[in-house]
Coordinates of C-alpha atoms in Angstrom, one line a residue:
M1 CA 20.4 61.8 -42.5
T2 CA 18.7 59.3 -40.2
P3 CA 19.0 55.5 -39.8
F4 CA 15.6 55.2 -41.4
D5 CA 16.5 56.9 -44.7
R6 CA 17.8 53.5 -46.0
L7 CA 14.3 52.1 -45.5
S8 CA 12.6 54.7 -47.7
P9 CA 12.8 58.4 -48.3
D10 CA 9.1 58.6 -47.5
P11 CA 8.7 58.6 -43.7
A12 CA 5.3 56.9 -43.8
R13 CA 6.6 54.1 -45.9
A14 CA 9.7 53.8 -43.7
A15 CA 7.4 53.6 -40.6
L16 CA 5.4 50.8 -42.2
I17 CA 8.6 48.9 -43.0
L18 CA 9.8 49.4 -39.4
I19 CA 6.4 48.1 -38.1
A20 CA 6.5 45.1 -40.4
G21 CA 9.9 44.2 -39.2
F22 CA 9.0 44.4 -35.5
T23 CA 5.8 42.5 -36.2
A24 CA 7.8 39.6 -37.8
L25 CA 10.1 39.7 -34.7
R26 CA 7.1 39.4 -32.4
I27 CA 5.7 36.5 -34.4
A28 CA 9.0 34.6 -34.0
F29 CA 9.0 35.4 -30.3
A30 CA 5.4 34.3 -29.9
A31 CA 6.1 31.0 -31.7
L32 CA 9.1 30.2 -29.5
L33 CA 7.8 31.1 -26.1
G34 CA 5.1 29.3 -24.1
F35 CA 2.2 31.0 -22.4
G36 CA 3.0 33.0 -19.2
V37 CA 1.1 32.7 -16.0
D38 CA -1.2 35.7 -16.8
E39 CA -1.8 34.4 -20.4
S40 CA -2.6 30.9 -19.3
Y41 CA -5.1 32.3 -16.7
T42 CA -6.6 34.6 -19.3
L43 CA -7.1 31.9 -21.9
G44 CA -8.8 29.7 -19.3
Q45 CA -11.1 32.6 -18.3
A46 CA -11.8 33.3 -22.0
R47 CA -13.5 29.9 -22.3
F48 CA -16.5 31.5 -20.5
L49 CA -18.0 34.6 -22.1
A50 CA -19.3 37.1 -19.6
L51 CA -20.1 40.8 -19.5
S52 CA -16.9 41.3 -17.5
Y53 CA -14.4 39.5 -15.3
F54 CA -13.0 39.7 -11.8
D55 CA -9.4 40.8 -12.6
H56 CA -10.0 43.2 -15.5
P57 CA -12.6 44.5 -17.9
P58 CA -13.5 42.1 -20.7
L59 CA -12.2 43.4 -24.0
H60 CA -8.9 41.4 -24.2
I61 CA -10.7 38.3 -22.9
W62 CA -13.4 38.6 -25.6
L63 CA -10.6 39.0 -28.1
A64 CA -8.8 35.9 -26.7
H65 CA -12.1 33.9 -26.9
A66 CA -12.4 34.8 -30.6
S67 CA -8.7 34.0 -31.1
M68 CA -9.1 30.6 -29.4
W69 CA -12.0 29.8 -31.7
L70 CA -9.8 30.4 -34.7
F71 CA -6.5 28.9 -33.4
G72 CA -7.2 26.8 -30.4
T73 CA -4.5 27.1 -27.6
T74 CA -1.5 27.2 -30.0
W75 CA 0.9 30.1 -30.0
A76 CA -1.1 31.5 -32.9
V77 CA -3.7 32.7 -30.5
R78 CA -1.4 35.7 -29.9
L79 CA -1.6 36.8 -33.5
P80 CA -4.6 39.2 -33.1
F81 CA -2.7 40.9 -30.3
I82 CA 0.5 41.2 -32.3
L83 CA -1.5 42.7 -35.2
L84 CA -3.3 45.1 -32.8
F85 CA 0.1 46.5 -31.6
A86 CA 1.1 46.9 -35.2
G87 CA -1.9 49.2 -35.5
T88 CA -0.9 50.9 -32.3
S89 CA 2.6 51.5 -33.6
W90 CA 1.1 53.1 -36.8
M91 CA -1.0 55.4 -34.7
M92 CA 2.1 56.4 -32.7
F93 CA 3.7 57.4 -36.0
R94 CA 0.6 59.3 -37.0
L95 CA 0.1 61.0 -33.7
T96 CA 3.8 62.1 -33.3
S97 CA 3.9 63.2 -37.0
R98 CA 0.9 65.5 -36.4
L99 CA 2.4 66.9 -33.2
F100 CA 6.1 67.2 -34.1
G101 CA 6.7 66.1 -37.7
P102 CA 7.3 62.8 -39.6
Q103 CA 11.0 62.4 -38.5
A104 CA 9.9 62.6 -34.9
G105 CA 7.2 60.1 -35.7
L106 CA 9.7 57.7 -37.1
W107 CA 11.9 58.0 -34.0
A108 CA 9.0 57.6 -31.7
T109 CA 7.7 54.5 -33.5
F110 CA 11.2 52.9 -33.4
S111 CA 11.8 53.8 -29.7
L112 CA 8.4 52.3 -28.7
N113 CA 9.1 49.0 -30.4
V114 CA 12.6 48.5 -28.9
S115 CA 11.4 49.1 -25.4
V116 CA 11.2 45.7 -23.6
F117 CA 7.8 46.2 -22.2
F118 CA 6.1 47.4 -25.4
L119 CA 8.0 44.8 -27.4
A120 CA 6.7 41.9 -25.2
A121 CA 3.7 42.6 -23.1
P122 CA 1.1 44.7 -25.2
G123 CA 3.0 43.8 -28.4
T124 CA 3.0 40.0 -28.1
W125 CA 1.2 38.7 -25.1
I126 CA -2.5 38.2 -24.3
V127 CA -2.8 40.9 -21.7
P128 CA -5.2 43.9 -21.4
D129 CA -2.5 46.5 -22.2
G130 CA -2.7 45.6 -25.9
T131 CA -6.4 46.6 -26.4
L132 CA -5.9 49.5 -23.9
L133 CA -3.0 51.2 -25.8
F134 CA -4.7 50.7 -29.2
S135 CA -7.9 52.3 -27.9
L136 CA -6.1 55.2 -26.2
A137 CA -3.9 55.9 -29.2
A138 CA -6.9 55.9 -31.6
G139 CA -8.9 58.3 -29.3
M140 CA -6.0 60.7 -28.8
L141 CA -5.2 60.7 -32.5
A142 CA -8.8 61.7 -33.3
L143 CA -8.6 64.6 -30.8
A144 CA -5.1 65.7 -32.0
R145 CA -6.6 66.2 -35.4
L146 CA -9.2 68.5 -33.9
F147 CA -6.8 70.3 -31.5
F148 CA -3.8 70.7 -33.9
P149 CA -5.2 70.8 -37.5
T150 CA -2.9 71.3 -40.4
A151 CA -3.3 74.1 -42.9
G152 CA -6.6 73.7 -44.8
E153 CA -8.0 71.1 -42.4
T154 CA -11.5 71.7 -40.9
P155 CA -12.1 68.6 -38.8
S156 CA -15.6 68.1 -37.5
P157 CA -15.9 68.3 -33.7
W158 CA -18.8 65.9 -33.7
T159 CA -16.8 63.3 -35.5
A160 CA -13.6 63.8 -33.4
W161 CA -15.4 63.6 -30.1
S162 CA -17.6 60.7 -31.1
V163 CA -14.6 58.7 -32.3
A164 CA -12.7 59.6 -29.2
G165 CA -15.7 58.7 -27.0
L166 CA -16.0 55.3 -28.6
C167 CA -12.3 54.7 -28.3
F168 CA -12.2 55.8 -24.6
G169 CA -15.1 53.4 -24.0
L170 CA -13.0 50.6 -25.4
A171 CA -10.1 51.7 -23.3
G172 CA -12.3 51.5 -20.2
L173 CA -13.5 48.1 -21.5
S174 CA -9.8 47.1 -21.5
K175 CA -8.3 48.3 -18.1
Y176 CA -9.4 50.4 -15.3
S177 CA -6.2 52.5 -15.4
A178 CA -7.5 54.1 -18.6
V179 CA -9.1 56.7 -16.2
F180 CA -5.7 58.2 -15.5
V181 CA -5.0 59.0 -19.1
I182 CA -8.5 60.4 -19.5
A183 CA -7.9 62.6 -16.4
G184 CA -4.8 63.9 -18.1
L185 CA -6.9 64.9 -21.1
A186 CA -9.2 66.8 -18.8
I187 CA -6.1 68.6 -17.3
F188 CA -5.0 69.5 -20.8
L189 CA -8.4 71.0 -21.7
L190 CA -8.6 73.0 -18.5
A191 CA -5.0 74.4 -18.8
T192 CA -5.3 75.6 -22.4
P193 CA -7.6 77.5 -24.7
H194 CA -9.1 74.2 -25.7
R195 CA -11.3 74.5 -22.6
R196 CA -13.7 76.1 -25.0
W197 CA -14.7 72.6 -26.0
L198 CA -16.2 72.1 -22.5
I199 CA -19.2 74.3 -23.5
H200 CA -19.7 72.5 -26.8
P201 CA -22.1 69.5 -26.8
A202 CA -19.8 67.2 -28.9
P203 CA -17.6 66.2 -25.9
Y204 CA -20.7 65.2 -24.0
L205 CA -21.9 63.0 -26.8
G206 CA -18.5 61.4 -26.7
A207 CA -18.8 60.9 -23.0
L208 CA -22.3 59.3 -23.5
L209 CA -20.9 56.9 -26.1
A210 CA -18.0 56.0 -23.8
A211 CA -20.4 55.2 -21.0
L212 CA -22.5 53.0 -23.3
V213 CA -19.4 51.1 -24.4
V214 CA -18.1 50.5 -20.9
S215 CA -21.6 49.6 -19.4
P216 CA -20.9 45.8 -19.4
V217 CA -18.3 46.4 -16.8
I218 CA -20.7 48.4 -14.6
F219 CA -23.5 45.8 -15.0
W220 CA -21.1 42.9 -14.1
N221 CA -19.9 44.8 -11.0
I222 CA -23.4 45.6 -9.9
G223 CA -24.3 41.9 -10.2
N224 CA -21.2 40.8 -8.3
G225 CA -21.1 43.2 -5.4
W226 CA -18.5 45.4 -7.1
A227 CA -16.0 42.7 -6.6
S228 CA -13.7 43.7 -9.4
L229 CA -13.5 47.4 -8.5
K230 CA -13.0 46.5 -4.8
F231 CA -10.2 44.1 -5.7
Q232 CA -8.4 46.7 -7.8
A233 CA -8.9 49.5 -5.2
A234 CA -7.6 47.3 -2.4
R235 CA -4.3 46.9 -4.3
G236 CA -3.5 50.5 -3.6
G237 CA -4.2 50.2 0.1
G238 CA -1.8 51.7 2.6
V239 CA 0.6 49.8 4.9
G240 CA 2.7 52.8 5.9
F241 CA 5.7 54.6 4.6
T242 CA 7.8 52.1 2.4
P243 CA 10.6 53.9 0.6
S244 CA 12.1 50.5 -0.4
S245 CA 9.0 49.7 -2.4
F246 CA 9.2 53.1 -4.1
L247 CA 12.8 52.4 -5.1
Q248 CA 11.8 48.9 -6.4
M249 CA 9.0 50.5 -8.4
V250 CA 11.3 53.1 -10.0
A251 CA 13.9 50.4 -10.8
G252 CA 11.3 48.1 -12.1
Q253 CA 10.0 50.7 -14.6
F254 CA 13.5 51.3 -15.9
V255 CA 14.0 47.5 -16.3
W256 CA 10.7 47.0 -18.1
L257 CA 11.3 50.0 -20.4
A258 CA 14.9 48.8 -20.9
P259 CA 17.5 51.1 -19.3
W260 CA 18.9 52.1 -22.7
V261 CA 15.4 53.4 -23.6
A262 CA 14.3 54.5 -20.1
V263 CA 17.2 57.0 -19.7
P264 CA 16.6 59.0 -22.9
L265 CA 12.9 58.7 -22.5
T266 CA 13.0 60.2 -19.0
Y267 CA 15.4 62.9 -20.2
A268 CA 13.1 63.8 -23.1
G269 CA 10.1 64.0 -20.7
V270 CA 11.9 66.2 -18.2
A271 CA 13.2 68.4 -21.0
A272 CA 9.7 68.9 -22.3
M273 CA 8.6 70.0 -18.9
G274 CA 10.8 73.1 -19.3
R275 CA 8.7 74.0 -22.3
W276 CA 5.3 72.9 -20.9
S277 CA 3.6 76.0 -22.1
E278 CA 3.8 74.8 -25.7
P279 CA 0.4 73.1 -26.3
R280 CA 1.8 70.1 -28.2
R281 CA 4.3 69.3 -25.5
L282 CA 1.7 69.9 -22.8
F283 CA -0.7 67.5 -24.6
C284 CA 1.8 64.6 -24.2
L285 CA 2.8 65.6 -20.7
A286 CA -0.7 65.8 -19.5
L287 CA -1.6 62.4 -20.9
A288 CA 1.5 60.8 -19.4
L289 CA 2.0 62.2 -15.9
P290 CA -1.1 61.2 -14.0
S291 CA -0.4 57.5 -14.6
I292 CA 3.3 57.7 -14.0
L293 CA 3.1 59.9 -10.9
Y294 CA 0.2 58.1 -9.2
F295 CA 1.4 54.5 -9.6
T296 CA 5.0 55.4 -8.8
L297 CA 4.1 57.5 -5.7
Q298 CA 1.5 55.0 -4.6
S299 CA 4.3 52.5 -3.9
L300 CA 5.4 54.8 -1.0
W301 CA 2.3 53.9 1.0
S302 CA 1.0 50.7 -0.5
G303 CA 4.1 48.7 0.2
W304 CA 4.1 47.3 -3.3
A305 CA 3.2 48.0 -6.9
L306 CA 3.8 46.4 -10.2
P307 CA 6.1 48.4 -12.6
H308 CA 3.9 47.8 -15.6
W309 CA 1.0 49.8 -14.1
P310 CA 2.4 53.3 -15.2
M311 CA 3.2 52.1 -18.8
P312 CA 0.2 53.7 -20.4
G313 CA 1.6 57.0 -19.2
W314 CA 5.1 56.3 -20.5
F315 CA 3.4 55.5 -23.9
F316 CA 2.6 59.2 -24.3
V317 CA 6.2 60.2 -23.5
F318 CA 7.5 58.5 -26.7
P319 CA 6.4 61.4 -29.0
L320 CA 8.5 63.6 -26.8
L321 CA 11.5 61.3 -27.2
G322 CA 10.9 61.2 -30.9
L323 CA 11.0 65.0 -31.0
W324 CA 14.2 65.2 -29.0
L325 CA 16.0 62.6 -31.2
A326 CA 14.8 64.3 -34.4
E327 CA 16.0 67.7 -33.1
N328 CA 19.4 66.5 -31.9
P329 CA 21.0 64.3 -34.6
D330 CA 24.5 65.4 -33.4
A331 CA 23.9 64.6 -29.7
K332 CA 26.5 62.4 -27.9
P333 CA 26.0 59.5 -27.9
S334 CA 24.8 59.6 -31.5
P335 CA 21.1 58.8 -31.9
A336 CA 22.0 56.8 -35.0
A337 CA 24.4 54.6 -33.0
W338 CA 21.8 54.3 -30.2
A339 CA 19.3 53.1 -32.7
R340 CA 21.6 50.4 -34.0
W341 CA 22.4 49.2 -30.6
S342 CA 18.8 49.3 -29.4
G343 CA 17.5 47.5 -32.4
A344 CA 20.2 44.8 -32.0
L345 CA 19.4 44.4 -28.3
A346 CA 15.7 44.1 -29.0
V347 CA 16.2 41.3 -31.6
A348 CA 18.7 39.5 -29.3
L349 CA 16.4 39.7 -26.3
A350 CA 13.3 38.5 -28.1
L351 CA 15.0 35.7 -29.9
G352 CA 17.2 34.8 -27.0
L353 CA 14.4 34.5 -24.5
G354 CA 12.3 32.6 -27.1
I355 CA 15.1 30.1 -27.6
I356 CA 15.7 29.7 -23.9
G357 CA 12.0 29.1 -23.4
A358 CA 11.8 26.6 -26.3
T359 CA 14.9 24.6 -25.4
G360 CA 15.4 25.0 -21.7
L361 CA 18.9 26.2 -22.4
A362 CA 19.3 27.9 -19.0
T363 CA 18.8 24.7 -17.0
R364 CA 20.8 22.7 -19.6
L365 CA 23.7 24.9 -18.8
G366 CA 23.4 24.1 -15.1
L367 CA 21.4 27.0 -13.8
P368 CA 18.7 26.2 -11.2
V369 CA 15.1 26.2 -12.4
R370 CA 14.3 29.4 -10.4
A371 CA 17.0 31.2 -12.4
D372 CA 15.4 30.4 -15.7
P373 CA 13.7 33.7 -16.9
T374 CA 11.2 31.7 -19.0
I375 CA 10.1 29.0 -16.5
D376 CA 6.7 30.7 -15.9
A377 CA 6.1 30.4 -19.7
L378 CA 6.5 26.6 -19.7
N379 CA 3.2 25.0 -20.8
W380 CA 2.1 22.0 -18.6
T381 CA 1.2 19.9 -21.6
E382 CA 2.4 16.6 -20.0
L383 CA -0.3 17.0 -17.4
R384 CA -3.2 16.4 -19.8
P385 CA -2.5 12.7 -20.7
R386 CA -1.7 12.0 -17.0
L387 CA -5.0 13.4 -15.9
Q388 CA -6.9 11.6 -18.7
A389 CA -5.4 8.3 -17.5
L390 CA -6.9 9.1 -14.1
G391 CA -10.4 9.6 -15.6
V392 CA -10.5 13.3 -16.2
G393 CA -12.6 14.0 -19.2
R394 CA -14.7 10.9 -19.0
P395 CA -18.5 11.2 -18.4
G396 CA -18.9 11.5 -14.6
G397 CA -15.1 11.7 -14.2
P398 CA -13.4 13.9 -11.6
I399 CA -13.0 17.6 -11.8
V400 CA -9.6 19.2 -11.4
A401 CA -8.6 21.4 -8.5
A402 CA -5.6 23.7 -8.0
L403 CA -4.5 25.5 -4.8
T404 CA -3.6 28.9 -6.3
W405 CA -5.1 31.0 -9.1
N406 CA -1.9 31.1 -11.1
E407 CA -1.4 27.3 -11.0
G408 CA -5.1 27.0 -11.8
G409 CA -4.5 29.0 -14.9
K410 CA -1.7 26.6 -16.0
V411 CA -3.9 23.6 -15.3
D412 CA -7.0 25.2 -17.0
L413 CA -5.0 25.9 -20.2
V414 CA -4.3 22.2 -20.8
V415 CA -7.5 20.5 -19.4
G416 CA -10.2 23.2 -19.1
D417 CA -11.8 22.1 -22.4
I418 CA -12.5 18.6 -21.1
A419 CA -13.2 19.0 -17.4
P420 CA -14.1 21.8 -14.9
V421 CA -11.1 23.4 -13.1
I422 CA -11.6 25.0 -9.7
V423 CA -9.3 26.7 -7.2
L424 CA -9.5 25.5 -3.5
G425 CA -7.3 28.1 -1.9
P426 CA -8.2 31.5 -0.4
D427 CA -7.4 33.5 -3.6
P428 CA -9.3 31.9 -6.5
R429 CA -9.6 35.2 -8.5
G430 CA -11.8 34.7 -11.5
F431 CA -12.4 31.0 -10.9
A432 CA -14.8 31.9 -8.1
F433 CA -17.1 33.9 -10.5
R434 CA -17.2 32.0 -13.8
Q435 CA -19.2 29.0 -12.6
D436 CA -21.7 28.1 -9.9
Q437 CA -19.3 26.5 -7.4
R438 CA -22.1 24.8 -5.6
A439 CA -22.5 22.4 -8.5
Y440 CA -19.3 20.7 -7.6
S441 CA -20.3 19.8 -4.0
G442 CA -19.7 16.1 -3.5
R443 CA -17.7 15.6 -6.6
D444 CA -14.5 13.7 -6.9
A445 CA -11.4 15.6 -7.9
I446 CA -7.8 15.4 -8.8
V447 CA -5.8 18.1 -7.0
V448 CA -2.8 19.4 -8.9
A449 CA -0.1 21.6 -7.5
L450 CA 3.6 22.3 -7.8
A451 CA 5.4 20.3 -5.2
S452 CA 6.5 23.4 -3.3
T453 CA 2.9 24.8 -3.3
F454 CA 1.5 21.4 -2.0
Q455 CA 4.0 21.4 0.8
R456 CA 2.9 25.0 1.7
L457 CA -0.9 24.7 1.3
G458 CA -1.8 21.0 1.0
G459 CA -2.2 20.5 4.7
G460 CA -5.7 22.1 4.6
L461 CA -7.1 19.6 2.1
D462 CA -8.2 17.1 4.7
G463 CA -11.1 19.2 5.8
Q464 CA -12.2 19.9 2.2
F465 CA -12.8 16.2 1.1
E466 CA -14.4 13.2 2.6
V467 CA -11.4 11.0 1.5
L468 CA -8.0 12.2 0.5
G469 CA -5.7 9.8 -1.4
E470 CA -1.9 9.6 -1.3
A471 CA 0.1 12.2 -3.2
E472 CA 1.5 11.0 -6.5
N473 CA 4.5 12.6 -8.3
A474 CA 4.5 14.0 -11.8
T475 CA 6.7 16.3 -13.8
V476 CA 6.5 19.0 -16.5
D477 CA 9.1 18.3 -19.2
R478 CA 10.8 20.4 -21.8
M479 CA 12.5 18.7 -24.7
G480 CA 12.6 15.4 -22.7
R481 CA 14.0 16.9 -19.5
P482 CA 12.0 17.2 -16.3
E483 CA 11.8 20.9 -15.3
L484 CA 9.0 21.2 -12.7
S485 CA 7.8 18.7 -10.0
L486 CA 4.1 18.4 -9.6
V487 CA 1.9 16.6 -7.0
L488 CA -1.4 14.9 -8.0
V489 CA -3.8 13.8 -5.3
R490 CA -7.0 11.8 -5.9
A491 CA -9.8 13.0 -3.6
R492 CA -13.4 11.9 -3.1
G493 CA -16.4 14.0 -2.0
L494 CA -15.7 17.7 -2.2
K495 CA -17.1 19.3 1.0
S496 CA -15.7 22.8 1.1
L497 CA -16.3 25.1 -1.9
T498 CA -14.0 27.7 -3.3
P499 CA -14.2 30.7 -1.0
T500 CA -16.0 33.7 -2.5
S501 CA -14.9 36.1 0.3
L502 CA -11.4 36.6 -1.1
A503 CA -8.4 37.0 1.2
L504 CA -6.3 38.9 -1.4
R505 CA -3.0 40.5 -1.1

């Protein structure tokens, strides 16, 4: 007896009901919460179609462009990403069911969806992880059918490797870190009798298809001095032995996964290592470990790392957690009780954060703005009419300039459809590549910055314009209450263009 038997005695039908329920939760979450910094920046970049982009490969930006064409910049622009993760969840069920049985598939699908990171980031937000995980799951599912056929199945290696190659190309078109999961696949092949596929021509056809799919990223980098690859490679640069960064990285992963998911997930992964010689367990471990180990250990010498970087690796540990939960129904604490609590916490977190973001409840209760977990998801909608009153959007009117890429993304989201937005600081990211910056020489501009950012970086503006006006105050409101303080500066005659030699951290 499992908690999912009440949904349907058919595991596949129960999985579909689970996925539909979490999809509805994500839609509610998406409708309540504004766009985060990365989402705002991505939507601004998505106004300009290109072969690829500075921060990431283009697939999620292309999808965002199509979604904006359908929905504008309303919350509904997230819908294709939410539906994409519903497909990813279904493939998690199918993959785990093939490896370890349908009950394990149900547990893996549920566990994936109650994890904070997978509930929010690839599951709801406009980030590259959504297209990455969908592509990796689809490719590995195609190969799992070849590697682990059921009785009576005779899968075609040409079909399996061709589908996998196309999917891995899409993964590379999503995020550079896909290479670590593909490296794990190579490790699995070399460590098992499946190495026989390395002398078959089908995998090389798949590799050719993957290279063709990912070629826009290569061509863009060739045309832009390999700027994107250099940027990503520099993020792993060494600053010396930094154990504090390593501890922060480990803690960050547990927070992102949700501690009540991270603990059993880690336990299941470690337990599987004790039986690594079993090919199905090894398949999951090989796909998972390169990402987890590299990005976690990298923080020891890089001085910093973002805890969501190893998440594609953790994705492939969920089948192992599903297996452990299915095999240990009488464990203490009870898997059934854990499921009830985890499901309730997922609903509470999603709706709670959404309500805080929509209402500003945290600051209404007296917390400082910096303590509001949703402040970065506040849309700067009040800025548009204020800038229009200053001539932005009129023929020959001023352009809009920000001082940092993240604030530029917020500005771009609300006015980028009526006026050019540039970034004047040393780290413009994609803003430096999407337009010919020389076209703005001599133009008038309205500089927009958070008050704290202007205080920190505004002193350098004198040398970038012929005439710099007085700073004017503005606010970003939420339900009639000022939440953020902005500074607007009218400037004439842009002299210094956005730097293209990037001083990036």
